[in-house]
JSON list of C-alpha atoms in Angstrom, two decimals:
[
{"chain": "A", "resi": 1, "resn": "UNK", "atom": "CA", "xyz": [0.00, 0.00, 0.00]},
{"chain": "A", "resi": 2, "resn": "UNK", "atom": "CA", "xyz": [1.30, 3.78, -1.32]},
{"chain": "A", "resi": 3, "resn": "UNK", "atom": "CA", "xyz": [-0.22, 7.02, -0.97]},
{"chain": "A", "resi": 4, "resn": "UNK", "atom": "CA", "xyz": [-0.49, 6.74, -4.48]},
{"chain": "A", "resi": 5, "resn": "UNK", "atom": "CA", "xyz": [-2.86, 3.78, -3.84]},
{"chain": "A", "resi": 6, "resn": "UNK", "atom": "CA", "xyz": [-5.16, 5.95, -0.80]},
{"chain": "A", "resi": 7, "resn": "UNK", "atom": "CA", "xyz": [-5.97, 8.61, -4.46]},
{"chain": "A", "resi": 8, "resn": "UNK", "atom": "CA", "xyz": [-3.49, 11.34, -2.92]},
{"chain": "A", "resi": 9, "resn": "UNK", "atom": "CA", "xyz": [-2.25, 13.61, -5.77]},
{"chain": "A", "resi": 10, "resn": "UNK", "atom": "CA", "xyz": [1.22, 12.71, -7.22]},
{"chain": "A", "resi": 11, "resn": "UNK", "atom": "CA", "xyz": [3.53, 16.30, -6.21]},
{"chain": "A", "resi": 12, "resn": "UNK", "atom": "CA", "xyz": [2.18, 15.07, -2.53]},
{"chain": "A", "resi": 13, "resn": "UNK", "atom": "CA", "xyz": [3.19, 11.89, -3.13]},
{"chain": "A", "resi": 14, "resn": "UNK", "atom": "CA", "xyz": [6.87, 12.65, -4.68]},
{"chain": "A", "resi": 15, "resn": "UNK", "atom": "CA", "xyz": [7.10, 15.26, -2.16]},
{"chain": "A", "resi": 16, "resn": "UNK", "atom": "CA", "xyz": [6.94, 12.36, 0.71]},
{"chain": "A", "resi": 17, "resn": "UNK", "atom": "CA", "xyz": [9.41, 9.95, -0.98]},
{"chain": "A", "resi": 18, "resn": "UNK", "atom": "CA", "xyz": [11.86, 12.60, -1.28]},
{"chain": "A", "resi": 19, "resn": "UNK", "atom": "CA", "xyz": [11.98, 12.33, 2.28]},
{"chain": "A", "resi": 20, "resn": "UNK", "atom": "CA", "xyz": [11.39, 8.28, 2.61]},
{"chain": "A", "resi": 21, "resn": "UNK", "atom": "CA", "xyz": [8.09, 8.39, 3.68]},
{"chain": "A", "resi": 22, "resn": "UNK", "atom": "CA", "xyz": [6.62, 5.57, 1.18]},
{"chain": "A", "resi": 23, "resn": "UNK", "atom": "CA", "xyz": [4.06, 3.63, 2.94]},
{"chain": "A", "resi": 24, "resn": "UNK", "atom": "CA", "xyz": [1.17, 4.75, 5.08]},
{"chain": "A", "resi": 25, "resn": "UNK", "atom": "CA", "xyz": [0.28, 3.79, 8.53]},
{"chain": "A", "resi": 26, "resn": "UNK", "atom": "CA", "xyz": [-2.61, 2.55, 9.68]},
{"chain": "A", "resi": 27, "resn": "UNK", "atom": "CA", "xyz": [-4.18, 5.53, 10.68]},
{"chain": "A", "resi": 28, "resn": "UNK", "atom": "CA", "xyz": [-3.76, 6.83, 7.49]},
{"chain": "A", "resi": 29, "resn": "UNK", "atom": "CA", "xyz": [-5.26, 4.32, 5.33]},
{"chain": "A", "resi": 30, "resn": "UNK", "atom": "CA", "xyz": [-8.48, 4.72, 7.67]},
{"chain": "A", "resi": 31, "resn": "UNK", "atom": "CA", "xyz": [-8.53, 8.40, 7.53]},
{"chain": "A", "resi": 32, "resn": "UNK", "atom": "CA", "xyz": [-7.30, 9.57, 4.10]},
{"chain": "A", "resi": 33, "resn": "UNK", "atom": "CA", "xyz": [-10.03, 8.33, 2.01]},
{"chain": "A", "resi": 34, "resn": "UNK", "atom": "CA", "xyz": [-12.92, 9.71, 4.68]},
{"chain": "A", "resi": 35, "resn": "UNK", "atom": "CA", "xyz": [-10.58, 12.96, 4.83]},
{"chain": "A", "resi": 36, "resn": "UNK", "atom": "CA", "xyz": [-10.76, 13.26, 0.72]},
{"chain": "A", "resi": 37, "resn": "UNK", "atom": "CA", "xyz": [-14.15, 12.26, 0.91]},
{"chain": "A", "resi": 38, "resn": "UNK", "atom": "CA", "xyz": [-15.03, 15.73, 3.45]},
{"chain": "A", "resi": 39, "resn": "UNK", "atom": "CA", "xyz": [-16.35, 13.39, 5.82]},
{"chain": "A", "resi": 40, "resn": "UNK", "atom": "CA", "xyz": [-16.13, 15.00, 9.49]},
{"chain": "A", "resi": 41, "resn": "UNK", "atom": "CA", "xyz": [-13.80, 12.13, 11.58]},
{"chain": "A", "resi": 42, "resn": "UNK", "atom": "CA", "xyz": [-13.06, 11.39, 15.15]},
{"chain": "A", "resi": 43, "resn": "UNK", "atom": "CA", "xyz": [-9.72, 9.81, 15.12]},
{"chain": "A", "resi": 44, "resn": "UNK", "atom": "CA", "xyz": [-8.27, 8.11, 18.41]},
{"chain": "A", "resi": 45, "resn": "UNK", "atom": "CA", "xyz": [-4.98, 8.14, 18.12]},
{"chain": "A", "resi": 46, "resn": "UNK", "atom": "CA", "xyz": [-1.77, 8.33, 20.48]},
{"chain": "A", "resi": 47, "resn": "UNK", "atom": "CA", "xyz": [0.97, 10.79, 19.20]},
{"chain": "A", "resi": 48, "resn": "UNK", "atom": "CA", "xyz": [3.36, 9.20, 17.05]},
{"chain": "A", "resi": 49, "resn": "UNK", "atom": "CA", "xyz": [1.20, 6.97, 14.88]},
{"chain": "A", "resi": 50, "resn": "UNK", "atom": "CA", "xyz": [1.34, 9.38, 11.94]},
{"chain": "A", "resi": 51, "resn": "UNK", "atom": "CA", "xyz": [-2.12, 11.41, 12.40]},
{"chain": "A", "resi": 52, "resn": "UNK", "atom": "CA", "xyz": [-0.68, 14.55, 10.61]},
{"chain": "A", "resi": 53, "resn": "UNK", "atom": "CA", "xyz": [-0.55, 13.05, 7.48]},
{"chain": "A", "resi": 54, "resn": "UNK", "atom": "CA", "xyz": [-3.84, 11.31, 7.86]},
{"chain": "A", "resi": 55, "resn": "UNK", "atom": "CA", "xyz": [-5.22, 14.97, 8.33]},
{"chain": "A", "resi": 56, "resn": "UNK", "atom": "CA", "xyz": [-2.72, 16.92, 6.60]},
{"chain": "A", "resi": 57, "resn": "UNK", "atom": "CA", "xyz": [-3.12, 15.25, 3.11]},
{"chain": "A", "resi": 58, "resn": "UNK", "atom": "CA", "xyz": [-6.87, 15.31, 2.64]},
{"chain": "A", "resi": 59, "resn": "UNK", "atom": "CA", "xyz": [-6.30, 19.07, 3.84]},
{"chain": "A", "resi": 60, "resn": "UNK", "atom": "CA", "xyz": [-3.60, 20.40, 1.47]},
{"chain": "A", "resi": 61, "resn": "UNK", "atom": "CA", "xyz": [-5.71, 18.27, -1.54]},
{"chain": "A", "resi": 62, "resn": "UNK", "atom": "CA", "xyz": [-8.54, 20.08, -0.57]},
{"chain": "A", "resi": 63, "resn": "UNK", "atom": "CA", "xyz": [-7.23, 23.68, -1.43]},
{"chain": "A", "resi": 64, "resn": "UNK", "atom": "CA", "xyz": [-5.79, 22.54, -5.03]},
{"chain": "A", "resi": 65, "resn": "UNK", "atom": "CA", "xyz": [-2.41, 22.72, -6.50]},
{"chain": "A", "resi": 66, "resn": "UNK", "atom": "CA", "xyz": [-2.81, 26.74, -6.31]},
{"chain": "A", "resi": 67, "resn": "UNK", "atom": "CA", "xyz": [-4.79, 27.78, -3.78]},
{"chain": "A", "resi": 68, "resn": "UNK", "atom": "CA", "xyz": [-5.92, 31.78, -3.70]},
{"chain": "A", "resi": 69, "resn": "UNK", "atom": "CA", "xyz": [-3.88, 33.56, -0.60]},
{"chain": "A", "resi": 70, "resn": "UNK", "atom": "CA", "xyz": [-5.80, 33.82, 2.67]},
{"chain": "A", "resi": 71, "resn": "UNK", "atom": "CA", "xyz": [-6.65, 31.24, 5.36]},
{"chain": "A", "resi": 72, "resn": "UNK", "atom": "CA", "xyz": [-8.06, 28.23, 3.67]},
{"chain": "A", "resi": 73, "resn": "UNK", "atom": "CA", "xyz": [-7.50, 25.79, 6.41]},
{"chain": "A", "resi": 74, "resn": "UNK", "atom": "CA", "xyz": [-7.00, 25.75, 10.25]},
{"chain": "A", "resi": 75, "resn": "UNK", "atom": "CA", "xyz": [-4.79, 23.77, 12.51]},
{"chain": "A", "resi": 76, "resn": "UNK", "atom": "CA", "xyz": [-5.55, 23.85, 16.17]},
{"chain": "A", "resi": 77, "resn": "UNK", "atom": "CA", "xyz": [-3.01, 22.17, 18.28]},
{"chain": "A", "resi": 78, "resn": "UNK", "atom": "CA", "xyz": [-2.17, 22.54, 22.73]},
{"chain": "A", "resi": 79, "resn": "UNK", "atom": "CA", "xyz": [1.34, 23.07, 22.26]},
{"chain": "A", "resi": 80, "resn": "UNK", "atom": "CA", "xyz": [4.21, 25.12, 20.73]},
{"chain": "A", "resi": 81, "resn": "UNK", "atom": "CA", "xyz": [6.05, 22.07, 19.98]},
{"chain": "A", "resi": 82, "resn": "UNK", "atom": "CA", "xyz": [3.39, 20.28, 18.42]},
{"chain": "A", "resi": 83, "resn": "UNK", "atom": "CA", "xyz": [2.53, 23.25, 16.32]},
{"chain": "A", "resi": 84, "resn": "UNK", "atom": "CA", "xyz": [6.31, 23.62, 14.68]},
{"chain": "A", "resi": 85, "resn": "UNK", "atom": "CA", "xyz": [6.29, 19.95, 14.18]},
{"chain": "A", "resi": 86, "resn": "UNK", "atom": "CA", "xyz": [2.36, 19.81, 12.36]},
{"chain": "A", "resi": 87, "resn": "UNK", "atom": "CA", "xyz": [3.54, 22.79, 10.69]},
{"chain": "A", "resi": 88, "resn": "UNK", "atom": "CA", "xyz": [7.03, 21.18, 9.77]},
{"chain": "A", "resi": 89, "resn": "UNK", "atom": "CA", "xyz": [4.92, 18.32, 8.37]},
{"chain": "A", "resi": 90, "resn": "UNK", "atom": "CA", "xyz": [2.53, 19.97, 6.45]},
{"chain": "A", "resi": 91, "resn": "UNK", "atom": "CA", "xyz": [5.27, 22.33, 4.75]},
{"chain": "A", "resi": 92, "resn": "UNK", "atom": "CA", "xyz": [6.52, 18.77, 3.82]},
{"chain": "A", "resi": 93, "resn": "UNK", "atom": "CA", "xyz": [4.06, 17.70, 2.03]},
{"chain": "A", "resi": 94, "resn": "UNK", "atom": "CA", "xyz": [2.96, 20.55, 0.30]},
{"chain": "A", "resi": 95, "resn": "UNK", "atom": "CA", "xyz": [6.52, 21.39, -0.71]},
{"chain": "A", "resi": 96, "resn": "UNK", "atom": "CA", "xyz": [5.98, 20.77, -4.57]},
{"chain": "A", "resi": 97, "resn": "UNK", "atom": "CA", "xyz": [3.14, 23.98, -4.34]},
{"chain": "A", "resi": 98, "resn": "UNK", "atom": "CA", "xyz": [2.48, 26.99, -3.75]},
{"chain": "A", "resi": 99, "resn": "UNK", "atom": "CA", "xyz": [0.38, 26.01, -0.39]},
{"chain": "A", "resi": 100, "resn": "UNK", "atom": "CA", "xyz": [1.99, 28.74, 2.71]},
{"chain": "A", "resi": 101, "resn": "UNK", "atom": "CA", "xyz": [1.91, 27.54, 6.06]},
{"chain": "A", "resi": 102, "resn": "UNK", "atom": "CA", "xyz": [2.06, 29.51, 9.24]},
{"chain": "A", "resi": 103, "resn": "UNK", "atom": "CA", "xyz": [2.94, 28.13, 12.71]},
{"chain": "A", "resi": 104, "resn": "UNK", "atom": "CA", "xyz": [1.17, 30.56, 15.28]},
{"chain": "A", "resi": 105, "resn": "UNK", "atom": "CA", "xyz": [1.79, 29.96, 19.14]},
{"chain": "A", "resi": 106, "resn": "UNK", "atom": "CA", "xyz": [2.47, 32.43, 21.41]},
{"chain": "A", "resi": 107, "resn": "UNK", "atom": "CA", "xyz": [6.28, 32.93, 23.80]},
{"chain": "A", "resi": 108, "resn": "UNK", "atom": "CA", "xyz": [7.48, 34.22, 19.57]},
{"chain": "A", "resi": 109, "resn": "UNK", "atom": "CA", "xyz": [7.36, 38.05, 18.68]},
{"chain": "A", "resi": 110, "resn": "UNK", "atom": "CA", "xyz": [4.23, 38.28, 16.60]},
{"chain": "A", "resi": 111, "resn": "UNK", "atom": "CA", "xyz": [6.22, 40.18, 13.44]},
{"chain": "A", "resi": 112, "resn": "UNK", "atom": "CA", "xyz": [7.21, 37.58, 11.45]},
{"chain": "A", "resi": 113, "resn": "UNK", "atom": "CA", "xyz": [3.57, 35.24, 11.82]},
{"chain": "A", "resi": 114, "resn": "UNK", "atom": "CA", "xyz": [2.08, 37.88, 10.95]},
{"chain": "A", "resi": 115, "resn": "UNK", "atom": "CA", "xyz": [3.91, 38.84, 7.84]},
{"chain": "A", "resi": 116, "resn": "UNK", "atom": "CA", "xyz": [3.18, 34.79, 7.09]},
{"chain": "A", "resi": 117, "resn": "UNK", "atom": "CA", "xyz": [-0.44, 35.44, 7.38]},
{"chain": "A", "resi": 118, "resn": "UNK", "atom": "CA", "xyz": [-0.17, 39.24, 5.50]},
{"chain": "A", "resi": 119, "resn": "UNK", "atom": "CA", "xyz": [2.17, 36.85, 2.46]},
{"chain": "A", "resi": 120, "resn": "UNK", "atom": "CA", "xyz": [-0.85, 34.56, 2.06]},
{"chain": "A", "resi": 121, "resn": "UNK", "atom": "CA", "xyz": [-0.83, 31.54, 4.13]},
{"chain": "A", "resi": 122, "resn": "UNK", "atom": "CA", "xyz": [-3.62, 29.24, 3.32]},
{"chain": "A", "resi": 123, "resn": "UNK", "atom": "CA", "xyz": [-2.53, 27.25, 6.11]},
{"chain": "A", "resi": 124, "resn": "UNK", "atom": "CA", "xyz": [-2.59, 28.23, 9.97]},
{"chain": "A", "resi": 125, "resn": "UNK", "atom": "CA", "xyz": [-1.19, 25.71, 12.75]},
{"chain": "A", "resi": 126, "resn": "UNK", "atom": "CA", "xyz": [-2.06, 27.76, 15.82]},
{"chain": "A", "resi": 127, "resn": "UNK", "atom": "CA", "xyz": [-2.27, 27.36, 19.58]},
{"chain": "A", "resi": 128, "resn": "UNK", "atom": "CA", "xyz": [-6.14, 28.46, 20.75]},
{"chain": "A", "resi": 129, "resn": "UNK", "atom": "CA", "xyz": [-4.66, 31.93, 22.69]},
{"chain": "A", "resi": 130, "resn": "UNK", "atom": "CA", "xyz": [-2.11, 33.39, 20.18]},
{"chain": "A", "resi": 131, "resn": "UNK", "atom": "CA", "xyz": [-5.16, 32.37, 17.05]},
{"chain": "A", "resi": 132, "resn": "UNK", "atom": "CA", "xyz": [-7.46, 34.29, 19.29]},
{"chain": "A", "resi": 133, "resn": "UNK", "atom": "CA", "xyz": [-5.25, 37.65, 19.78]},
{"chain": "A", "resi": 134, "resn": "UNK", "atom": "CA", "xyz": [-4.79, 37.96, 16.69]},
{"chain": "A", "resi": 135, "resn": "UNK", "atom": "CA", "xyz": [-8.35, 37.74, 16.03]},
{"chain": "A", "resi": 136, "resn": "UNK", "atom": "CA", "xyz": [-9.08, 40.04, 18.44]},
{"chain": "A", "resi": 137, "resn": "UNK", "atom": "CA", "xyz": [-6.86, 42.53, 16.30]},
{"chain": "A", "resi": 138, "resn": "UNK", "atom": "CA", "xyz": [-8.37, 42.04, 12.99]},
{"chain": "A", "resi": 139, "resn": "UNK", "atom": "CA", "xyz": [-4.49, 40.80, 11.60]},
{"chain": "A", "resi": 140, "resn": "UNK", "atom": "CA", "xyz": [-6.41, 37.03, 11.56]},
{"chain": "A", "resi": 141, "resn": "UNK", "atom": "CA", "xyz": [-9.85, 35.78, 9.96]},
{"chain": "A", "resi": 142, "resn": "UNK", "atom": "CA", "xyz": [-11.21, 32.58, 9.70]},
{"chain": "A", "resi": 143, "resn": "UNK", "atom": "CA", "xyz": [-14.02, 33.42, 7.43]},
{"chain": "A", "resi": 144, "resn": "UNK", "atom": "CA", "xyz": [-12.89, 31.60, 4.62]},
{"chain": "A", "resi": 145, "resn": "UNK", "atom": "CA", "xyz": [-12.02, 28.51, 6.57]},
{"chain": "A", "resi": 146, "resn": "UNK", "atom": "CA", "xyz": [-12.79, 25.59, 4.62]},
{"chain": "A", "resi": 147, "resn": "UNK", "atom": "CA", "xyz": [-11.18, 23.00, 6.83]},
{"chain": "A", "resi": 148, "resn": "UNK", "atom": "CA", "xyz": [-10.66, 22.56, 10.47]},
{"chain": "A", "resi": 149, "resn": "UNK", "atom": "CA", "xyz": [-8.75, 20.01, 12.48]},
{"chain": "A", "resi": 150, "resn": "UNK", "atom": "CA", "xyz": [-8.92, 19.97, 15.97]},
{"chain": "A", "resi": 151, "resn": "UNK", "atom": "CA", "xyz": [-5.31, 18.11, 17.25]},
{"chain": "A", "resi": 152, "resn": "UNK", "atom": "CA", "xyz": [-4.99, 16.54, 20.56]},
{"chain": "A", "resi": 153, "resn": "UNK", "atom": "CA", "xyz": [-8.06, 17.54, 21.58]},
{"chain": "A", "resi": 154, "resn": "UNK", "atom": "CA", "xyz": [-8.15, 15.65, 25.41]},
{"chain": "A", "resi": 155, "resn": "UNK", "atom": "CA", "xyz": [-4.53, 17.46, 26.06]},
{"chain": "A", "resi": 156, "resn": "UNK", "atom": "CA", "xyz": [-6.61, 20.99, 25.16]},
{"chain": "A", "resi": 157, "resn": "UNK", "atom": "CA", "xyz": [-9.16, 19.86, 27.70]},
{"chain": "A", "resi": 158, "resn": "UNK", "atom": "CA", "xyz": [-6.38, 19.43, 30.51]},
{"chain": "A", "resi": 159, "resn": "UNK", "atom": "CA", "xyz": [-4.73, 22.85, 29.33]},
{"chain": "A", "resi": 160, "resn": "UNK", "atom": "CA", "xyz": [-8.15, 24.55, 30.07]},
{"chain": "A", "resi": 161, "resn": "UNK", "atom": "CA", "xyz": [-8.27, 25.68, 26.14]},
{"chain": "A", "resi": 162, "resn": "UNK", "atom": "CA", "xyz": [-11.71, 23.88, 25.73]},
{"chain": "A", "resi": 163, "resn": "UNK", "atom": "CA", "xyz": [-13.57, 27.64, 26.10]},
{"chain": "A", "resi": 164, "resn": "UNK", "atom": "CA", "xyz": [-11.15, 28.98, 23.43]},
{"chain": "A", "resi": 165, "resn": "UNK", "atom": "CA", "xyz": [-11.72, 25.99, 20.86]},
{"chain": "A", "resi": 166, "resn": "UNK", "atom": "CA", "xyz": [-15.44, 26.55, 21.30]},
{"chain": "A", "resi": 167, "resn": "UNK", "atom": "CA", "xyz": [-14.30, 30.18, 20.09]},
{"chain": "A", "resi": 168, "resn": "UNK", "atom": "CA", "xyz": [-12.53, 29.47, 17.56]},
{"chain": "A", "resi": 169, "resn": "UNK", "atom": "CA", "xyz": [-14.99, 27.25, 16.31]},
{"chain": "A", "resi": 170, "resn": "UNK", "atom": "CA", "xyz": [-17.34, 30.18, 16.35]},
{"chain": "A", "resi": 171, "resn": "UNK", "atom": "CA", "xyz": [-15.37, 32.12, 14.08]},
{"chain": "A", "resi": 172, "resn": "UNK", "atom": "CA", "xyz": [-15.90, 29.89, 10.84]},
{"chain": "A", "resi": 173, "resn": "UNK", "atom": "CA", "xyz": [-18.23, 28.82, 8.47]},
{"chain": "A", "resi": 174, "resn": "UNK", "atom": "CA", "xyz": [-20.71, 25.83, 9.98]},
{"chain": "A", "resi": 175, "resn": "UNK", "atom": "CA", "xyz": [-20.06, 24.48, 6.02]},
{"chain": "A", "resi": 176, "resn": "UNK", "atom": "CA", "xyz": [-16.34, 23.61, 6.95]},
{"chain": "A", "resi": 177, "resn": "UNK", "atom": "CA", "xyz": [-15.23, 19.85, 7.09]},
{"chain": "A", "resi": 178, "resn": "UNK", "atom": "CA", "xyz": [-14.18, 19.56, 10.73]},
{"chain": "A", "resi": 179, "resn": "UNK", "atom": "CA", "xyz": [-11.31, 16.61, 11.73]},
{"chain": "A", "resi": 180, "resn": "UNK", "atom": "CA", "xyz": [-11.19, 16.09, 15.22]},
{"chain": "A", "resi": 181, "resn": "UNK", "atom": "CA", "xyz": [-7.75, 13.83, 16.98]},
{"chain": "A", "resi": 182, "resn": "UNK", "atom": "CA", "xyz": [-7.42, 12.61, 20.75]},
{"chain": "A", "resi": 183, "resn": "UNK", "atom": "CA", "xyz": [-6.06, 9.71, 22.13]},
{"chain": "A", "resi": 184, "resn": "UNK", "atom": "CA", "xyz": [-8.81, 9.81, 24.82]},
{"chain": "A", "resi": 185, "resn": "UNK", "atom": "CA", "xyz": [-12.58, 10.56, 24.82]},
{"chain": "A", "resi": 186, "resn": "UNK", "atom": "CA", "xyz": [-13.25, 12.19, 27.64]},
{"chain": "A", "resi": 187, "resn": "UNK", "atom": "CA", "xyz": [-16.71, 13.45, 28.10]},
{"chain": "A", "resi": 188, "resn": "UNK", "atom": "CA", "xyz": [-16.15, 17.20, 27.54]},
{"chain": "A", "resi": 189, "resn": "UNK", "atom": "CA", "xyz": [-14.52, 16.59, 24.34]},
{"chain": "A", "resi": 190, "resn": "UNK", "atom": "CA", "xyz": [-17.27, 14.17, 23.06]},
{"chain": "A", "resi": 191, "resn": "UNK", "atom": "CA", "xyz": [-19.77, 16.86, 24.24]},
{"chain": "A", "resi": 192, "resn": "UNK", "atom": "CA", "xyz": [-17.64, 19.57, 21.76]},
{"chain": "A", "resi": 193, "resn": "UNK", "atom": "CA", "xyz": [-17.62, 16.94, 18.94]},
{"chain": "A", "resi": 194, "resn": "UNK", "atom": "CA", "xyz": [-21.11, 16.47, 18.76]},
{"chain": "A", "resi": 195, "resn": "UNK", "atom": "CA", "xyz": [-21.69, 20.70, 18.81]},
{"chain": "A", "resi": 196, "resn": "UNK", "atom": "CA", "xyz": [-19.53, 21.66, 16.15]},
{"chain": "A", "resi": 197, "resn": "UNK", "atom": "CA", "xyz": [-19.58, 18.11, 14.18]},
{"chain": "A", "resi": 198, "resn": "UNK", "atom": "CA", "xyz": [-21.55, 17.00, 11.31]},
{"chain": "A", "resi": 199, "resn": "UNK", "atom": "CA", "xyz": [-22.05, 13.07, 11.57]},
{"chain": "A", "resi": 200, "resn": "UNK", "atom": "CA", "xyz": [-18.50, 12.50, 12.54]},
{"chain": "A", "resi": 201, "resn": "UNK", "atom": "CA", "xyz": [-17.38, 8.75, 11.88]},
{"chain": "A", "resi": 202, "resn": "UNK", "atom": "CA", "xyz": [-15.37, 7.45, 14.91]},
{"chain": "A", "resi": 203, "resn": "UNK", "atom": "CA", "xyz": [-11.84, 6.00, 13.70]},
{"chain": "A", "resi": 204, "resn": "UNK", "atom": "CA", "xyz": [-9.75, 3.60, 16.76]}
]
């Protein structure tokens, strides 16, 4: 089994075996084909068995080989770390496009994410209270949002982000395809799936 194989577009593909990645994990052959499909997706999943491509893929397919600038798709991650590293991923494996992505966490000077966003980025990986400040001065909008993935969502609950999620969800269009990734269910974060989430199928 390729990517090839799960329908993902060749540059994505080539892009990936440039850097060895060749066969999917399992995972990914569950979620890729609901992700291509726009089916909304609870995946359980521990970190480390490969969920940012299982999201990341069906997202950067979504937008095209040339998307228009201006933030297409949405990232929302707990940490710093795992924001560079989703980021790092995606950048990966949209390498042979045009696609921009922008990593936006806070503990960085703003200047240079926001010249990412004011270049173009159809991309955002954010943490829930940097995303929101720079909401709350206009230099962020989510209007155009076409895809949102919610990443370790049990580690937001613990973090207390939960409230700003719910925010963010706020902010886009109730049309978007919404991916949602925990390695636990706990009830709060079942309770947000079901809000924002259109008939999600559960993936263990």
């Amino acid at each position: 089994m390729t990517f090839r194989d799960l329908s993902i577009d060749d540059d994505i593909v080539e892009a990936l075996e440039a850097k060895g990645i060749v066969s999917p994990f399992p995972i990914q052959t569950q979620t890729i084909p609901l992700g291509l499909a726009k089916q909304d997706i609870i995946g359980q999943a521990k970190t480390g068995t490969g969920k940012t491509f299982g999201f990341g893929l069906p997202l950067i397919q979504a937008l095209g080989t040339d998307p228009a600038p201006g933030v297409k798709a949405l990232v929302v991650v707990p940490t710093r770390e795992l924001c560079v590293q989703v980021a790092e991923d995606l950048e990966l494996a949209s390498s042979n496009r045009p696609t921009q992505v922008a990593a936006i966490y806070g503990g960085k000077a703003y200047e240079g994410q926001i010249e990412q966003l004011k270049a173009g980025a159809q991309i955002v990986v954010g943490t829930p209270g940097r995303l929101l400040d720079l909401v709350g001065q206009r230099l962020l909008s989510f209007k155009d949002v076409q895809v949102m993935v919610l990443d370790e969502a049990d580690k937001m609950l613990d973090l207390g982000f939960l409230p700003d999620v719910e925010k963010l969800f706020a902010q886009t269009p109730p049309t978007r395809h919404t991916m949602l990734f925990s390695a636990t269910m706990p009830g709060p974060v079942v309770a947000l799936a079901r809000r924002f989430m259109n008939r999600p199928i559960h993936i263990r």
